[in-house]
PDB file of C-alpha atoms (C1' of nucleotides) in Angstrom:
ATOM      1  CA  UNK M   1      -9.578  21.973 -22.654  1.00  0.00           C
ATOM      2  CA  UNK M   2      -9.512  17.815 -22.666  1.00  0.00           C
ATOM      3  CA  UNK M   3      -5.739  17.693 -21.840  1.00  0.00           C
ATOM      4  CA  UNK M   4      -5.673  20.101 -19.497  1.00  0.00           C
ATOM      5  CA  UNK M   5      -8.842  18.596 -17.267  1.00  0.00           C
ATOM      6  CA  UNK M   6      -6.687  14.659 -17.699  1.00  0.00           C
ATOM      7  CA  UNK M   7      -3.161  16.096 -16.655  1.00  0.00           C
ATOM      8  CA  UNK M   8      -4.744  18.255 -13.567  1.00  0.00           C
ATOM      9  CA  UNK M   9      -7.058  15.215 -13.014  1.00  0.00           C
ATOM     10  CA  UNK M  10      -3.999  13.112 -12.432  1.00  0.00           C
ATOM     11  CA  UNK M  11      -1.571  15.266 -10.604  1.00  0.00           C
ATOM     12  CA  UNK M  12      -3.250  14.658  -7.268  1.00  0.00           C
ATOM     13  CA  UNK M  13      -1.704  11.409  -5.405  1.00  0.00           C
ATOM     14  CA  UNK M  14      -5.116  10.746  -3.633  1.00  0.00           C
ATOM     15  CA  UNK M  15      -7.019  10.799  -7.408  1.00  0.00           C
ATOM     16  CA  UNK M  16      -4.542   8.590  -8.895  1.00  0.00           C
ATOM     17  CA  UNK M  17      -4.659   6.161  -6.133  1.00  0.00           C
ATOM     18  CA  UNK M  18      -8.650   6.009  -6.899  1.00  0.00           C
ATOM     19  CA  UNK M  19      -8.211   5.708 -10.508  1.00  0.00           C
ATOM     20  CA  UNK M  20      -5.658   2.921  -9.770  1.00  0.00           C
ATOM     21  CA  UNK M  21      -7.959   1.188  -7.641  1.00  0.00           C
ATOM     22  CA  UNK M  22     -10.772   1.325  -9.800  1.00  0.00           C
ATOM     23  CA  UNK M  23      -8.562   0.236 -12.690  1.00  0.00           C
ATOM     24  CA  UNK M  24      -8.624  -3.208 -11.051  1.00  0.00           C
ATOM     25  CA  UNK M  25     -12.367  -3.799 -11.286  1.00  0.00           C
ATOM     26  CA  UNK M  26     -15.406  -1.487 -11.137  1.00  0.00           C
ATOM     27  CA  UNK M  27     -17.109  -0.330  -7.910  1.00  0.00           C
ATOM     28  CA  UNK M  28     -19.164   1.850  -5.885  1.00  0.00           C
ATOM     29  CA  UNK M  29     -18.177   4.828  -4.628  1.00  0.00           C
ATOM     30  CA  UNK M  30     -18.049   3.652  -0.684  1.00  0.00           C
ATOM     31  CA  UNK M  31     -16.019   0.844  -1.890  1.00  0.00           C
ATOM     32  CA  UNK M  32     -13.881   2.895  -3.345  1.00  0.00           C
ATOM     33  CA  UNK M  33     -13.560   5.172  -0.406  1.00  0.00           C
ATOM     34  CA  UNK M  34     -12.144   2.057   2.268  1.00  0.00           C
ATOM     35  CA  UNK M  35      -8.503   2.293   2.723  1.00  0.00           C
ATOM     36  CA  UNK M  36      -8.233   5.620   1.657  1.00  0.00           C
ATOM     37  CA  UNK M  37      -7.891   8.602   4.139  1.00  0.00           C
ATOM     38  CA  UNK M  38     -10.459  10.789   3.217  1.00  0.00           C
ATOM     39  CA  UNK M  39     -13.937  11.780   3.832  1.00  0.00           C
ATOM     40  CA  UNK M  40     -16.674  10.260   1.875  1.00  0.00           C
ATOM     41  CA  UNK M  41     -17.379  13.618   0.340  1.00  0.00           C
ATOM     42  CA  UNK M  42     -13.465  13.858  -0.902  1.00  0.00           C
ATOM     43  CA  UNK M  43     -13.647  10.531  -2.424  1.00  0.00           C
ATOM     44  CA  UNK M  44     -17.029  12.011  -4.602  1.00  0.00           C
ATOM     45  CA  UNK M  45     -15.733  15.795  -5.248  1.00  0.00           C
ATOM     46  CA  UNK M  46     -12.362  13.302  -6.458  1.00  0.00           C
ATOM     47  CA  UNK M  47     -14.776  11.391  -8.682  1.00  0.00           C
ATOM     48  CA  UNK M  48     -16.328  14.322 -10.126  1.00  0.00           C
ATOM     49  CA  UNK M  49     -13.089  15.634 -11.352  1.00  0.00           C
ATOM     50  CA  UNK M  50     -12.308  11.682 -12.719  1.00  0.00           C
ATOM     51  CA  UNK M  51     -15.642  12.521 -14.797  1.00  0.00           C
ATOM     52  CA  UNK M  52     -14.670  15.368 -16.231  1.00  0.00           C
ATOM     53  CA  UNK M  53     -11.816  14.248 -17.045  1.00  0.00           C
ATOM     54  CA  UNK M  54     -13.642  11.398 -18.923  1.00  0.00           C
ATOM     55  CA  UNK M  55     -11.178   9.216 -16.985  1.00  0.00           C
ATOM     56  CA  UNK M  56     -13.795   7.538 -15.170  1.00  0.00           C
ATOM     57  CA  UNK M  57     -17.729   6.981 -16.153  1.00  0.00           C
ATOM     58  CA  UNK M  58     -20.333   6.450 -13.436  1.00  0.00           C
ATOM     59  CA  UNK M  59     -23.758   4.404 -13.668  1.00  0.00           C
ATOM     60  CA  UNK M  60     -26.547   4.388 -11.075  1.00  0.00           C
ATOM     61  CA  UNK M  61     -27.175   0.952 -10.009  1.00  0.00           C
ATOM     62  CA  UNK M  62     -30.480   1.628  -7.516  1.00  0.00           C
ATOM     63  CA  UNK M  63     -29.043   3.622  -4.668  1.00  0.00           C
ATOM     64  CA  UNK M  64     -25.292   2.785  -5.350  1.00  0.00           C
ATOM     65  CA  UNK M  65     -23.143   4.238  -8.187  1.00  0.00           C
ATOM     66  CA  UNK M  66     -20.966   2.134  -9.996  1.00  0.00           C
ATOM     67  CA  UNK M  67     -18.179   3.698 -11.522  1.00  0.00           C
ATOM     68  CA  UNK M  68     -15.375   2.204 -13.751  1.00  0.00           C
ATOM     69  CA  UNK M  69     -12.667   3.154 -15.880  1.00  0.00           C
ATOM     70  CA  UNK M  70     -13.350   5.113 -18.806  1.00  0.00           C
ATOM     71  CA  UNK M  71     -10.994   3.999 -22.300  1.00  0.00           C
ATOM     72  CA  UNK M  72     -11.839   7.340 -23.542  1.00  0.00           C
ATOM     73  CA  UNK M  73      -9.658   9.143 -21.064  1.00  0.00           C
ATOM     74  CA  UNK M  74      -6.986   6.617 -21.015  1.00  0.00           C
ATOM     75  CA  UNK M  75      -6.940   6.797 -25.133  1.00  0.00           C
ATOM     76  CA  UNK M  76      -7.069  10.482 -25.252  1.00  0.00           C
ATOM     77  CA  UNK M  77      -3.479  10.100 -22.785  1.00  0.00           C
ATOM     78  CA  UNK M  78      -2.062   7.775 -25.226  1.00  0.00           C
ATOM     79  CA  UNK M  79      -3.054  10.134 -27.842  1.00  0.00           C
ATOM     80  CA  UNK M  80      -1.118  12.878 -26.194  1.00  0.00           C
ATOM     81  CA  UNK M  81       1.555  10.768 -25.645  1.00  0.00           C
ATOM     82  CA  UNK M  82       1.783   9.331 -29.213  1.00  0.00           C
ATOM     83  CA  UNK M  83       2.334  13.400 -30.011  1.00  0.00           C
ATOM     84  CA  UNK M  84       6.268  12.746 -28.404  1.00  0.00           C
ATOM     85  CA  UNK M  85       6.777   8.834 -29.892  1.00  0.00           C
ATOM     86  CA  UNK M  86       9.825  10.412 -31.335  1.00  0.00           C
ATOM     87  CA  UNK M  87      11.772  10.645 -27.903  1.00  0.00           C
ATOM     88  CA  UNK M  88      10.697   7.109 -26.180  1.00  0.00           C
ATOM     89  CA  UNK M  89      13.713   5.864 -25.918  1.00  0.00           C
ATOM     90  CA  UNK M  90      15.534   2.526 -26.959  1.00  0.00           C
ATOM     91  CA  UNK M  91      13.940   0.612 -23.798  1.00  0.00           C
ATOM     92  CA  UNK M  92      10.648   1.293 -24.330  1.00  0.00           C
ATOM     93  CA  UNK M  93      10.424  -1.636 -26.395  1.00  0.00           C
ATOM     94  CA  UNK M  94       8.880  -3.070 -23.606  1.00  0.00           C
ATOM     95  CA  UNK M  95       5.897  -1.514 -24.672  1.00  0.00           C
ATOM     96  CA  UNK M  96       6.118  -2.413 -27.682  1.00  0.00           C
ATOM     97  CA  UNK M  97       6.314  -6.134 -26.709  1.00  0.00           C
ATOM     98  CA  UNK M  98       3.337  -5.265 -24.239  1.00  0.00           C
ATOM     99  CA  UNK M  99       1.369  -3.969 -27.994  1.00  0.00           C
ATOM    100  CA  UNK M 100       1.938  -6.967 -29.841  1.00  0.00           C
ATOM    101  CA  UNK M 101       0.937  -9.285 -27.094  1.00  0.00           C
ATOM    102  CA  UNK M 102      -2.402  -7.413 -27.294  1.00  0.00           C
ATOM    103  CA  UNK M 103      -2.700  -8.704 -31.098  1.00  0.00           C
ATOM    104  CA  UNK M 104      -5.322 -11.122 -32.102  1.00  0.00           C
TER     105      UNK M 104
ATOM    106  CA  UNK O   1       7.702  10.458  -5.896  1.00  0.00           C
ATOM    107  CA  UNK O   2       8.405  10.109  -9.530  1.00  0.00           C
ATOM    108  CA  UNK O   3       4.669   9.917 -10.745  1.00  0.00           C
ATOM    109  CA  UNK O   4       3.698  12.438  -8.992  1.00  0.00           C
ATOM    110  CA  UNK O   5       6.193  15.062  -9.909  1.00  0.00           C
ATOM    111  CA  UNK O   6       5.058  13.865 -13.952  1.00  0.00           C
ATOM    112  CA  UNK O   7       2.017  14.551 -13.841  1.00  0.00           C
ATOM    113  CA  UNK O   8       2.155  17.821 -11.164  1.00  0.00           C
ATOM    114  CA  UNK O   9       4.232  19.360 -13.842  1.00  0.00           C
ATOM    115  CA  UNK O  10       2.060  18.959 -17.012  1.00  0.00           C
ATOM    116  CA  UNK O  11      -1.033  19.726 -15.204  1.00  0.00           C
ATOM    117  CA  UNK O  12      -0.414  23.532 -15.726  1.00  0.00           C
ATOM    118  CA  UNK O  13      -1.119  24.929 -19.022  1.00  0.00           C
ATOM    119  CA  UNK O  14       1.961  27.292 -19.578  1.00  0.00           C
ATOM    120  CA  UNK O  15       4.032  23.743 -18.664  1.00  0.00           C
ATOM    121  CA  UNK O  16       2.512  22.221 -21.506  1.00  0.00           C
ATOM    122  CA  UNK O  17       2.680  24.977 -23.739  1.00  0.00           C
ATOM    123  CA  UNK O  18       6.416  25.085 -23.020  1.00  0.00           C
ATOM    124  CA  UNK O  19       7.186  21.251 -22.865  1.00  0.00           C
ATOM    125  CA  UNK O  20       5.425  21.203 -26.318  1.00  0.00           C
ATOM    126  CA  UNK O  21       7.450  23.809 -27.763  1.00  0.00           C
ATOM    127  CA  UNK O  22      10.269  22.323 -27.008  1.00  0.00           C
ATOM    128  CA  UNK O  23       9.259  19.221 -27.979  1.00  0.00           C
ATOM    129  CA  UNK O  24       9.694  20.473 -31.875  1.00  0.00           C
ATOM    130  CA  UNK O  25      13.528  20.985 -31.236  1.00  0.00           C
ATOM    131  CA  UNK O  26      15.461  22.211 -28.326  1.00  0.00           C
ATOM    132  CA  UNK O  27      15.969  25.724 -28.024  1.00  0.00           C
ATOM    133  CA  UNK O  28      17.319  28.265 -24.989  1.00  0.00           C
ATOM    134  CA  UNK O  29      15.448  29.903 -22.624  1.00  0.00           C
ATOM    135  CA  UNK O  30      14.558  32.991 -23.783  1.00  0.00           C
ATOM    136  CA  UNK O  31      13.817  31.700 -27.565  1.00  0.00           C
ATOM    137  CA  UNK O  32      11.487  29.455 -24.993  1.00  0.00           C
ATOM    138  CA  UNK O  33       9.836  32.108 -23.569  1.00  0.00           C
ATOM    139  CA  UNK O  34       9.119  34.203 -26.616  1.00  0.00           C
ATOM    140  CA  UNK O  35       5.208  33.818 -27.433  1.00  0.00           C
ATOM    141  CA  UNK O  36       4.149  32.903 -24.051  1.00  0.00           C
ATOM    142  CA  UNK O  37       2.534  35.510 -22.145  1.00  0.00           C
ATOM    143  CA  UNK O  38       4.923  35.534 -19.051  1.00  0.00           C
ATOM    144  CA  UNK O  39       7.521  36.641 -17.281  1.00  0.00           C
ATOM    145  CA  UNK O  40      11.078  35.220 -18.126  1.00  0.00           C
ATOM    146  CA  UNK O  41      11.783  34.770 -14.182  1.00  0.00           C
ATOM    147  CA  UNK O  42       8.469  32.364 -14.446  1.00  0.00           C
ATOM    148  CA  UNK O  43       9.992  30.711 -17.324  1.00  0.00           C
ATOM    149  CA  UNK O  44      12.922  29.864 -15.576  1.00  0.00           C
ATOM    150  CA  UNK O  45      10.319  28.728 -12.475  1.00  0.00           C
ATOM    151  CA  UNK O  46       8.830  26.435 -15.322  1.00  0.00           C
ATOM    152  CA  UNK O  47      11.729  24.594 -16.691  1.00  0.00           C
ATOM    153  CA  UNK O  48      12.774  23.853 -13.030  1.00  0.00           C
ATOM    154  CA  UNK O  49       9.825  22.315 -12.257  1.00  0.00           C
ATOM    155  CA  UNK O  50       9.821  20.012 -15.436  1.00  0.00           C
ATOM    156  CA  UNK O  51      13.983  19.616 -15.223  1.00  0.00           C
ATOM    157  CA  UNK O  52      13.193  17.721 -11.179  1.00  0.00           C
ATOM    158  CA  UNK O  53      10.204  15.872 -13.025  1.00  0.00           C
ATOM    159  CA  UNK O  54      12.701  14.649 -15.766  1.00  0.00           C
ATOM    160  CA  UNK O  55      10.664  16.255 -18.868  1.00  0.00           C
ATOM    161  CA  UNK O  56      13.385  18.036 -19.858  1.00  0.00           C
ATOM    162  CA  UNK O  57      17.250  18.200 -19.596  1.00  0.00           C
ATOM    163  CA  UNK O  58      19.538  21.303 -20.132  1.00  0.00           C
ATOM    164  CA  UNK O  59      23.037  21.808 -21.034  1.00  0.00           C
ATOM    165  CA  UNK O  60      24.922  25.322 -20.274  1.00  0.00           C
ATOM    166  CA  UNK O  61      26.248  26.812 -23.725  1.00  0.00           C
ATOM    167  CA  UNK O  62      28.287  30.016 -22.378  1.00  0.00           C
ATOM    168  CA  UNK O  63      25.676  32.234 -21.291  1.00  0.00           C
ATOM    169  CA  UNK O  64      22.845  30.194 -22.893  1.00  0.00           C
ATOM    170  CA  UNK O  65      21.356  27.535 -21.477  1.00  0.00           C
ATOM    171  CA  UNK O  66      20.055  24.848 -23.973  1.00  0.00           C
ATOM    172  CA  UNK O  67      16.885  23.188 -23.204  1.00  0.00           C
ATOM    173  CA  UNK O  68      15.637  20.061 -24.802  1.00  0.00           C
ATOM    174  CA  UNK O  69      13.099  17.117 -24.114  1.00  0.00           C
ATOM    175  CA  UNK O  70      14.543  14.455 -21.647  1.00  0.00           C
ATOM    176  CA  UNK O  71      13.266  10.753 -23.052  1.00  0.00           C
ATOM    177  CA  UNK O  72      13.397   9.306 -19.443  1.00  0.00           C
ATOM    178  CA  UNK O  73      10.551  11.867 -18.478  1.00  0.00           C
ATOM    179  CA  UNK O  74       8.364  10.297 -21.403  1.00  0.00           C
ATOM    180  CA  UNK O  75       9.162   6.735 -21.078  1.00  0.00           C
ATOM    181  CA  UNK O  76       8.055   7.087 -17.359  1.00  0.00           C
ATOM    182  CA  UNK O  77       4.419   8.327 -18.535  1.00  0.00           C
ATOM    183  CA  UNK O  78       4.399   5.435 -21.505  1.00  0.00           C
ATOM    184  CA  UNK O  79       5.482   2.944 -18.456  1.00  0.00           C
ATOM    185  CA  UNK O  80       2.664   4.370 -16.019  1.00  0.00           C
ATOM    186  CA  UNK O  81       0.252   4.334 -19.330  1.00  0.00           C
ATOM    187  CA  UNK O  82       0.848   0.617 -20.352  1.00  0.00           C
ATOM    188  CA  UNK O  83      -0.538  -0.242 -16.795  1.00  0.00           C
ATOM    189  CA  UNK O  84      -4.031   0.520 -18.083  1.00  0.00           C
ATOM    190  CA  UNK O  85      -3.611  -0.972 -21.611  1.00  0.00           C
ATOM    191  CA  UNK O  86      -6.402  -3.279 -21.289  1.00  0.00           C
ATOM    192  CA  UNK O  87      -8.570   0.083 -20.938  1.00  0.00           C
ATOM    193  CA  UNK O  88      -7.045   1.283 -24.400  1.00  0.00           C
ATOM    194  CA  UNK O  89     -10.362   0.741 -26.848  1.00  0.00           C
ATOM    195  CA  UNK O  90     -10.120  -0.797 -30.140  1.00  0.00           C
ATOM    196  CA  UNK O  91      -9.281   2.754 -32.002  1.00  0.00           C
ATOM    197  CA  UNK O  92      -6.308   3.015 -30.237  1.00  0.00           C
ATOM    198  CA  UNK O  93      -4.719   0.470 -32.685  1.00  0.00           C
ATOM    199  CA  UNK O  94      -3.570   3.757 -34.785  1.00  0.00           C
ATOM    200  CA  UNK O  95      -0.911   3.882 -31.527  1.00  0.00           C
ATOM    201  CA  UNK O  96       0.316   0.379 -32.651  1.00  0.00           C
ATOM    202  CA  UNK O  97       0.922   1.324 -36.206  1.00  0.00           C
ATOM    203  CA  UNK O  98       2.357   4.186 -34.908  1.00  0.00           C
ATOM    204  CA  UNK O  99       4.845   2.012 -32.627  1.00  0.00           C
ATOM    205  CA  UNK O 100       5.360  -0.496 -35.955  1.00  0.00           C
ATOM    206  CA  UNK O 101       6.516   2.470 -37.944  1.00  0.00           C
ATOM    207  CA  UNK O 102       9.134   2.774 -35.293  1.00  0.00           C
ATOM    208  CA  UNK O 103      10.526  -0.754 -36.373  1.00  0.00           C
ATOM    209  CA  UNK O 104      13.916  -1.189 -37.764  1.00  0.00           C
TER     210      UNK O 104
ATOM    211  C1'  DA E   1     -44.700   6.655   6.326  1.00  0.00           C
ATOM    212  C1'  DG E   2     -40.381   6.791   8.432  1.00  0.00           C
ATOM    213  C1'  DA E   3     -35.592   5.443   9.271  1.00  0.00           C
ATOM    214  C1'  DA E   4     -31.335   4.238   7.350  1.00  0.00           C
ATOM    215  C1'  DA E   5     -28.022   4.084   3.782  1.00  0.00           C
ATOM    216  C1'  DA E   6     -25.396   5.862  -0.437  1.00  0.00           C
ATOM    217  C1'  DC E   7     -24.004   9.603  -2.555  1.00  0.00           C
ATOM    218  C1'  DA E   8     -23.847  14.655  -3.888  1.00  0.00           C
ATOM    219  C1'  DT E   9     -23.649  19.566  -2.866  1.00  0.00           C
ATOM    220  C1'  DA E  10     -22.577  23.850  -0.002  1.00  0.00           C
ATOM    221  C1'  DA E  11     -19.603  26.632   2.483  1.00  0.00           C
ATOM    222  C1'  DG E  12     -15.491  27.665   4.618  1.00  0.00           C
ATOM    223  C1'  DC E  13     -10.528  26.994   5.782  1.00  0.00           C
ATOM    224  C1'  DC E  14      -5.738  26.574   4.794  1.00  0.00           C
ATOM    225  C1'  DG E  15      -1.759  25.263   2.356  1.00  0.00           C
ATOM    226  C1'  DA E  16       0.064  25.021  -2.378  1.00  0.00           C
ATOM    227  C1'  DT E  17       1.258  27.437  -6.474  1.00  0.00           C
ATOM    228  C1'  DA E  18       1.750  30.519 -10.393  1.00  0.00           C
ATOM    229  C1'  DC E  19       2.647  35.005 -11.070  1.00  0.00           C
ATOM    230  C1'  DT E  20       4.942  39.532 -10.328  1.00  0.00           C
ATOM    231  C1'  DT E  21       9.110  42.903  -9.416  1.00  0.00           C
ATOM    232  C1'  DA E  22      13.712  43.229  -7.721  1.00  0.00           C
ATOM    233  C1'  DT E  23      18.124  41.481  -7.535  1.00  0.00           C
ATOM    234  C1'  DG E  24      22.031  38.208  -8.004  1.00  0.00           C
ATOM    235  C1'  DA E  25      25.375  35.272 -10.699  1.00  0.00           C
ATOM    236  C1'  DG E  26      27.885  34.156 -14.805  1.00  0.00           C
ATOM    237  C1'  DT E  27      29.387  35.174 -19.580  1.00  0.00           C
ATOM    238  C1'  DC E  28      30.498  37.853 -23.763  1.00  0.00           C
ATOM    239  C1'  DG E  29      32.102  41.901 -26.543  1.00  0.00           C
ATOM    240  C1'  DC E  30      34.140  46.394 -26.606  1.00  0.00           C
TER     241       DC E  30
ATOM    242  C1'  DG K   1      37.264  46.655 -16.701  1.00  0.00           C
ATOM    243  C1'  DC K   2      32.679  47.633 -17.839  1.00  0.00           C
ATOM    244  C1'  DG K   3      28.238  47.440 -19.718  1.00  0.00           C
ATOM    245  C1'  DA K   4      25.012  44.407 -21.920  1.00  0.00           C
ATOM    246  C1'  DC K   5      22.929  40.084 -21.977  1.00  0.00           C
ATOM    247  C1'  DT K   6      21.120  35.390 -20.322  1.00  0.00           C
ATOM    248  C1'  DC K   7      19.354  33.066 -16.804  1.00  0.00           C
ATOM    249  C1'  DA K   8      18.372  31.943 -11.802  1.00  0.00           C
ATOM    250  C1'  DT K   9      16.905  33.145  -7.163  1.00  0.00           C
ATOM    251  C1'  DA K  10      14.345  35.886  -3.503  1.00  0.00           C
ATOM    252  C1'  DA K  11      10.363  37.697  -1.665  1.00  0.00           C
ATOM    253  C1'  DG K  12       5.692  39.014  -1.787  1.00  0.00           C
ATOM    254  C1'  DT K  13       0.845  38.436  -3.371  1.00  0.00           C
ATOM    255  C1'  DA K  14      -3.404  36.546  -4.999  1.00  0.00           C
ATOM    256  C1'  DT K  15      -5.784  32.756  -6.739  1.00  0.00           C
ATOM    257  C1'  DC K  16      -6.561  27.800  -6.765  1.00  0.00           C
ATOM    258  C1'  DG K  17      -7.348  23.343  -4.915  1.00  0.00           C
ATOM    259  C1'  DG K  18      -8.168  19.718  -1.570  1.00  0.00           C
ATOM    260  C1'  DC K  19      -9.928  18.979   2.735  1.00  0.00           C
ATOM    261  C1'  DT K  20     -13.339  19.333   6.401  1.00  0.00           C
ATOM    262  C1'  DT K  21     -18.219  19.551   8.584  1.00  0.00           C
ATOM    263  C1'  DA K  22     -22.979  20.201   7.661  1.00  0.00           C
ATOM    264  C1'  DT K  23     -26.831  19.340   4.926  1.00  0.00           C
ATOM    265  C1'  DG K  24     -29.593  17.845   0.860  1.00  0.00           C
ATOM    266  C1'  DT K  25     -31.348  14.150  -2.390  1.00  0.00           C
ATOM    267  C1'  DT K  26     -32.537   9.725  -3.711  1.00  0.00           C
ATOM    268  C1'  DT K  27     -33.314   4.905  -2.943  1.00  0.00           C
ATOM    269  C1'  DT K  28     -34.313   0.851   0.003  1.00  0.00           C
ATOM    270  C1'  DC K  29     -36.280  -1.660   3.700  1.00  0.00           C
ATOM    271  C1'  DT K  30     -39.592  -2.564   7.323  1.00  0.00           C
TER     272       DT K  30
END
DNA sequence: AGAAAACATAAGCCGATACTTATGAGTCGC
DNA sequence: GCGACTCATAAGTATCGGCTTATGTTTTCT
C-alpha cells in the first residue's frame, strides 16, 4: 500500500534527517551521506526505501545520482492528512496563513 | 522526540486502521477492537503507543474507557508537513479549498 | 586498458516490535 | 460479596528492520 510504504518510510530518525536534508536542495547520494553517521551503503538502502515511498526521485547524472524531493510523496501525505482536516485545531491557522501566502 | 514518536506510530498498519476508525467518532476500546483481526491485549498495546505519540486522548467512563482523536497529534504532522510546502505540486490546491471551506 | 570513484546489492547480525496467552486491576449488577 | 465485564500489564516468541562488511556494477580519467 502507498500510505503504508510513506508512514514506515518516515518513522526512521536517520531517513527523515535525509529527506530533510535533501528538502533543502537536490544532491548526490555521497553528499547526502556527510554528516550523517552511517555507512555509504545505509545512506543508499535509506534512499531506496525514500523511492518507494515516492518521497524522493533519483536521476543518473554520469556516474553520480542526483536525487531530490519528490511532490508526489509529499502530496499523497497532505492527502492523508486532509482525510482528518476536521480535528486541526483552532491554531493551525498558521497554516492556513502559510496557504494563502502561496497564492498567486 | 515528538516527530519521531508520530510517525513510529502510524507506520504500522493495524495503528492506522485503528487511528482511522476512530477518527469517524470516538468510541471504547473494545467497540475499537471489533473488526480488526487481533487480540484485545494488542489493542490496548496500540492505543498506548498512539496515546504517548498524542494521536489520541482517552477519558475513563466507569469501566469503559473512551477513546477519541487528540487534535494536538494532527496539528504536529500539518506543522512538520507545511515545512515542505514548496514541494506540494500544483494539484494540491484541492487542500486549499479544502482549508477555505474551513473559513468562518 | 586499468585504476579510481560513485553507487548498489548481498549476506549476516542484533536489537526493536507486534503478536500471543496468562494474569492483574477496577467497575458494575445481582 | 461475588461473578461478569472492560481494560491494562507481564512475559515469551518470532518476525522485521537497520546496520555492518564485503563485493559487484557502472562511469570517468589518464
Amino acid at each position: 500500500m502507498v500510505e503504508n510504504d510513506i508512514f514506515r518510510a518516515l518513522a526512521d530518525p536517520t531517513r527523515r534527517l535525509i529527506f530533510e536534508k535533501l528538502a533543502s536542495g537536490g544532491m548526490n547520494a555521497s553528499a547526502l551521506g556527510e554528516g550523517i553517521g552511517v555507512s555509504q551503503p545505509a545512506i543508499s538502502q535509506h534512499l531506496g526505501v525514500l523511492r518507494d515511498a515516492r518521497l524522493v526521485r533519483e536521476e543518473r547524472r554520469g556516474r553520480f545520482v542526483h536525487y531530490e524531493v519528490d511532490p508526489d510523496g509529499v502530496a499523497l501525505i497532505a492527502g492523508w492528512l486532509a482525510k482528518y482536516r476536521a480535528y486541526w485545531p483552532a491554531r493551525m491557522d498558521a497554516l492556513r496563513g502559510v496557504l494563502k501566502e502561496m497564492d498567486p
